């Protein structure tokens, strides 16, 4: 689970970096996708892990 969360977070950071560099809205990096997307990816991985734990306990 840790490896998957790390891979998704790094991939989200790379995508965010590309989006920040290529979207010409305001000053460079104004939208902060390189910060927002990894935080969302890690949050979703944590929520998925919690859900899997609840499903295992319910069975």
CSV table of N, CA, C and O in Angstrom, one decimal:
chain,number,residue,atom,x,y,z
A,1,UNK,N,0.8,-1.2,0.0
A,1,UNK,CA,0.0,0.0,0.0
A,1,UNK,C,0.9,1.3,0.0
A,1,UNK,O,0.5,2.2,-0.6
A,2,UNK,N,2.0,1.2,0.7
A,2,UNK,CA,2.9,2.4,0.8
A,2,UNK,C,3.5,2.7,-0.5
A,2,UNK,O,3.6,3.9,-0.9
A,3,UNK,N,3.9,1.6,-1.2
A,3,UNK,CA,4.5,1.8,-2.5
A,3,UNK,C,3.5,2.4,-3.5
A,3,UNK,O,3.8,3.4,-4.3
A,4,UNK,N,2.3,1.9,-3.5
A,4,UNK,CA,1.3,2.5,-4.4
A,4,UNK,C,1.0,3.9,-4.1
A,4,UNK,O,0.8,4.8,-5.0
A,5,UNK,N,0.9,4.3,-2.8
A,5,UNK,CA,0.6,5.7,-2.4
A,5,UNK,C,1.8,6.6,-2.9
A,5,UNK,O,1.5,7.7,-3.3
A,6,UNK,N,3.0,6.1,-2.7
A,6,UNK,CA,4.1,6.9,-3.1
A,6,UNK,C,4.2,7.1,-4.6
A,6,UNK,O,4.4,8.2,-5.1
A,7,UNK,N,3.9,6.0,-5.4
A,7,UNK,CA,3.9,6.1,-6.8
A,7,UNK,C,2.8,7.1,-7.3
A,7,UNK,O,3.1,8.0,-8.2
A,8,UNK,N,1.6,7.0,-6.8
A,8,UNK,CA,0.5,7.9,-7.2
A,8,UNK,C,0.8,9.3,-6.8
A,8,UNK,O,0.5,10.2,-7.6
A,9,UNK,N,1.5,9.5,-5.7
A,9,UNK,CA,1.8,10.9,-5.2
A,9,UNK,C,2.9,11.5,-6.1
A,9,UNK,O,2.7,12.7,-6.5
A,10,UNK,N,3.9,10.7,-6.5
A,10,UNK,CA,4.9,11.2,-7.4
A,10,UNK,C,4.4,11.5,-8.8
A,10,UNK,O,4.7,12.5,-9.4
A,11,UNK,N,3.5,10.6,-9.2
A,11,UNK,CA,2.9,10.8,-10.6
A,11,UNK,C,2.0,12.0,-10.6
A,11,UNK,O,2.0,12.8,-11.5
A,12,UNK,N,1.3,12.3,-9.5
A,12,UNK,CA,0.4,13.5,-9.4
A,12,UNK,C,1.3,14.7,-9.3
A,12,UNK,O,0.9,15.7,-9.9
A,13,UNK,N,2.4,14.7,-8.7
A,13,UNK,CA,3.3,15.8,-8.6
A,13,UNK,C,3.9,16.1,-10.0
A,13,UNK,O,3.9,17.3,-10.4
A,14,UNK,N,4.2,15.1,-10.8
A,14,UNK,CA,4.7,15.3,-12.1
A,14,UNK,C,3.7,15.9,-13.0
A,14,UNK,O,3.9,16.8,-13.8
A,15,UNK,N,2.5,15.4,-13.0
A,15,UNK,CA,1.4,15.9,-13.8
A,15,UNK,C,1.1,17.4,-13.3
A,15,UNK,O,0.9,18.3,-14.2
A,16,UNK,N,1.1,17.6,-12.1
A,16,UNK,CA,0.9,19.0,-11.6
A,16,UNK,C,2.0,20.0,-12.1
A,16,UNK,O,1.7,21.1,-12.4
A,17,UNK,N,3.2,19.5,-12.1
A,17,UNK,CA,4.3,20.3,-12.6
A,17,UNK,C,4.1,20.6,-14.0
A,17,UNK,O,4.3,21.8,-14.5
A,18,UNK,N,3.7,19.6,-14.8
A,18,UNK,CA,3.5,19.9,-16.2
A,18,UNK,C,2.4,20.9,-16.5
A,18,UNK,O,2.4,21.7,-17.3
A,19,UNK,N,1.3,20.7,-15.7
A,19,UNK,CA,0.2,21.6,-15.8
A,19,UNK,C,0.6,23.0,-15.4
A,19,UNK,O,0.2,24.0,-16.1
A,20,UNK,N,1.3,23.2,-14.3
A,20,UNK,CA,1.7,24.5,-13.9
A,20,UNK,C,2.6,25.2,-14.9
A,20,UNK,O,2.5,26.4,-15.1
A,21,UNK,N,3.4,24.4,-15.6
A,21,UNK,CA,4.4,25.0,-16.6
A,21,UNK,C,3.7,25.3,-17.9
A,21,UNK,O,4.1,26.2,-18.6
A,22,UNK,N,2.6,24.6,-18.2
A,22,UNK,CA,1.9,24.8,-19.5
A,22,UNK,C,0.7,25.6,-19.5
A,22,UNK,O,0.2,26.0,-20.6
A,23,UNK,N,0.1,25.9,-18.4
A,23,UNK,CA,-1.1,26.7,-18.4
A,23,UNK,C,-0.7,28.2,-18.1
A,23,UNK,O,-0.1,28.5,-17.1
A,24,UNK,N,-1.0,29.0,-19.1
A,24,UNK,CA,-0.6,30.4,-19.0
A,24,UNK,C,-1.6,31.3,-18.3
A,24,UNK,O,-2.1,32.2,-18.9
A,25,UNK,N,-2.0,31.0,-17.1
A,25,UNK,CA,-3.0,31.8,-16.3
A,25,UNK,C,-2.3,32.5,-15.2
A,25,UNK,O,-1.8,31.8,-14.2
A,26,UNK,N,-2.2,33.8,-15.2
A,26,UNK,CA,-1.5,34.5,-14.1
A,26,UNK,C,0.0,34.3,-14.1
A,26,UNK,O,0.6,33.8,-15.1
A,27,UNK,N,0.6,34.5,-12.9
A,27,UNK,CA,2.0,34.3,-12.9
A,27,UNK,C,2.3,32.8,-12.9
A,27,UNK,O,1.5,32.0,-12.6
A,28,UNK,N,3.5,32.4,-13.2
A,28,UNK,CA,3.9,31.0,-13.4
A,28,UNK,C,3.7,30.3,-12.1
A,28,UNK,O,4.2,30.7,-11.0
A,29,UNK,N,3.0,29.2,-12.1
A,29,UNK,CA,2.8,28.4,-10.9
A,29,UNK,C,1.7,28.9,-10.0
A,29,UNK,O,1.5,28.5,-8.9
A,30,UNK,N,0.9,29.8,-10.6
A,30,UNK,CA,-0.2,30.5,-9.8
A,30,UNK,C,-1.2,29.5,-9.3
A,30,UNK,O,-1.7,29.6,-8.2
A,31,UNK,N,-1.5,28.5,-10.1
A,31,UNK,CA,-2.6,27.5,-9.7
A,31,UNK,C,-2.1,26.5,-8.7
A,31,UNK,O,-2.9,25.8,-8.1
A,32,UNK,N,-0.8,26.3,-8.6
A,32,UNK,CA,-0.2,25.4,-7.6
A,32,UNK,C,-0.7,23.9,-7.8
A,32,UNK,O,-0.9,23.2,-6.8
A,33,UNK,N,-0.8,23.5,-9.0
A,33,UNK,CA,-1.2,22.1,-9.2
A,33,UNK,C,-0.2,21.1,-8.7
A,33,UNK,O,-0.5,20.0,-8.3
A,34,UNK,N,1.1,21.5,-8.7
A,34,UNK,CA,2.2,20.6,-8.3
A,34,UNK,C,2.1,20.4,-6.8
A,34,UNK,O,2.7,19.5,-6.3
A,35,UNK,N,1.3,21.2,-6.1
A,35,UNK,CA,1.0,21.0,-4.6
A,35,UNK,C,-0.3,20.3,-4.4
A,35,UNK,O,-0.5,19.4,-3.7
A,36,UNK,N,-1.3,20.8,-5.1
A,36,UNK,CA,-2.7,20.3,-5.0
A,36,UNK,C,-2.9,18.9,-5.3
A,36,UNK,O,-3.5,18.1,-4.6
A,37,UNK,N,-2.4,18.5,-6.5
A,37,UNK,CA,-2.6,17.1,-7.0
A,37,UNK,C,-2.0,16.0,-6.1
A,37,UNK,O,-2.6,15.0,-5.8
A,38,UNK,N,-0.7,16.2,-5.6
A,38,UNK,CA,-0.2,15.2,-4.7
A,38,UNK,C,-0.9,15.1,-3.4
A,38,UNK,O,-1.1,14.0,-2.8
A,39,UNK,N,-1.4,16.2,-2.9
A,39,UNK,CA,-2.2,16.2,-1.6
A,39,UNK,C,-3.5,15.4,-1.8
A,39,UNK,O,-3.8,14.6,-1.0
A,40,UNK,N,-4.1,15.7,-2.9
A,40,UNK,CA,-5.4,14.9,-3.3
A,40,UNK,C,-5.1,13.4,-3.5
A,40,UNK,O,-5.8,12.6,-3.0
A,41,UNK,N,-4.0,13.1,-4.1
A,41,UNK,CA,-3.7,11.7,-4.4
A,41,UNK,C,-3.4,11.0,-3.1
A,41,UNK,O,-3.9,9.9,-2.9
A,42,UNK,N,-2.6,11.6,-2.2
A,42,UNK,CA,-2.3,11.0,-0.9
A,42,UNK,C,-3.6,10.8,-0.1
A,42,UNK,O,-3.8,9.8,0.6
A,43,UNK,N,-4.4,11.8,-0.1
A,43,UNK,CA,-5.7,11.8,0.7
A,43,UNK,C,-6.6,10.7,0.2
A,43,UNK,O,-7.2,9.9,1.0
A,44,UNK,N,-6.6,10.5,-1.1
A,44,UNK,CA,-7.5,9.4,-1.7
A,44,UNK,C,-6.9,8.0,-1.3
A,44,UNK,O,-7.6,7.1,-1.0
A,45,UNK,N,-5.6,7.9,-1.3
A,45,UNK,CA,-4.9,6.6,-0.9
A,45,UNK,C,-5.2,6.3,0.5
A,45,UNK,O,-5.5,5.2,0.9
A,46,UNK,N,-5.2,7.3,1.4
A,46,UNK,CA,-5.5,7.1,2.8
A,46,UNK,C,-6.9,6.7,3.0
A,46,UNK,O,-7.2,5.8,3.7
A,47,UNK,N,-7.8,7.4,2.3
A,47,UNK,CA,-9.3,7.1,2.4
A,47,UNK,C,-9.5,5.7,1.9
A,47,UNK,O,-10.4,5.0,2.5
A,48,UNK,N,-8.9,5.3,0.8
A,48,UNK,CA,-9.0,3.9,0.3
A,48,UNK,C,-8.6,2.9,1.3
A,48,UNK,O,-9.2,1.8,1.5
A,49,UNK,N,-7.4,3.2,2.0
A,49,UNK,CA,-6.9,2.2,3.0
A,49,UNK,C,-7.9,2.1,4.2
A,49,UNK,O,-8.1,1.0,4.7
A,50,UNK,N,-8.4,3.2,4.6
A,50,UNK,CA,-9.4,3.2,5.7
A,50,UNK,C,-10.6,2.4,5.3
A,50,UNK,O,-11.1,1.6,6.1
A,51,UNK,N,-11.1,2.6,4.1
A,51,UNK,CA,-12.3,1.8,3.6
A,51,UNK,C,-12.0,0.3,3.5
A,51,UNK,O,-12.8,-0.5,3.9
A,52,UNK,N,-10.8,0.0,3.1
A,52,UNK,CA,-10.5,-1.5,3.0
A,52,UNK,C,-10.4,-2.1,4.4
A,52,UNK,O,-10.8,-3.2,4.6
A,53,UNK,N,-9.9,-1.3,5.4
A,53,UNK,CA,-9.8,-1.8,6.8
A,53,UNK,C,-11.2,-2.0,7.3
A,53,UNK,O,-11.5,-3.0,8.0
A,54,UNK,N,-12.1,-1.1,7.0
A,54,UNK,CA,-13.5,-1.2,7.5
A,54,UNK,C,-14.2,-2.4,6.9
A,54,UNK,O,-15.0,-3.1,7.5
A,55,UNK,N,-13.9,-2.6,5.6
A,55,UNK,CA,-14.5,-3.8,4.9
A,55,UNK,C,-14.0,-5.1,5.5
A,55,UNK,O,-14.8,-6.1,5.6
A,56,UNK,N,-12.7,-5.2,5.8
A,56,UNK,CA,-12.2,-6.4,6.4
A,56,UNK,C,-12.7,-6.6,7.8
A,56,UNK,O,-13.0,-7.8,8.2
A,57,UNK,N,-13.0,-5.6,8.6
A,57,UNK,CA,-13.5,-5.8,9.9
A,57,UNK,C,-15.0,-6.2,9.9
A,57,UNK,O,-15.5,-6.9,10.7
A,58,UNK,N,-15.7,-5.7,8.8
A,58,UNK,CA,-17.2,-6.0,8.7
A,58,UNK,C,-17.5,-7.4,8.3
A,58,UNK,O,-18.6,-7.9,8.5
A,59,UNK,N,-16.5,-8.1,7.7
A,59,UNK,CA,-16.8,-9.4,7.2
A,59,UNK,C,-16.7,-10.5,8.3
A,59,UNK,O,-16.1,-10.5,9.2
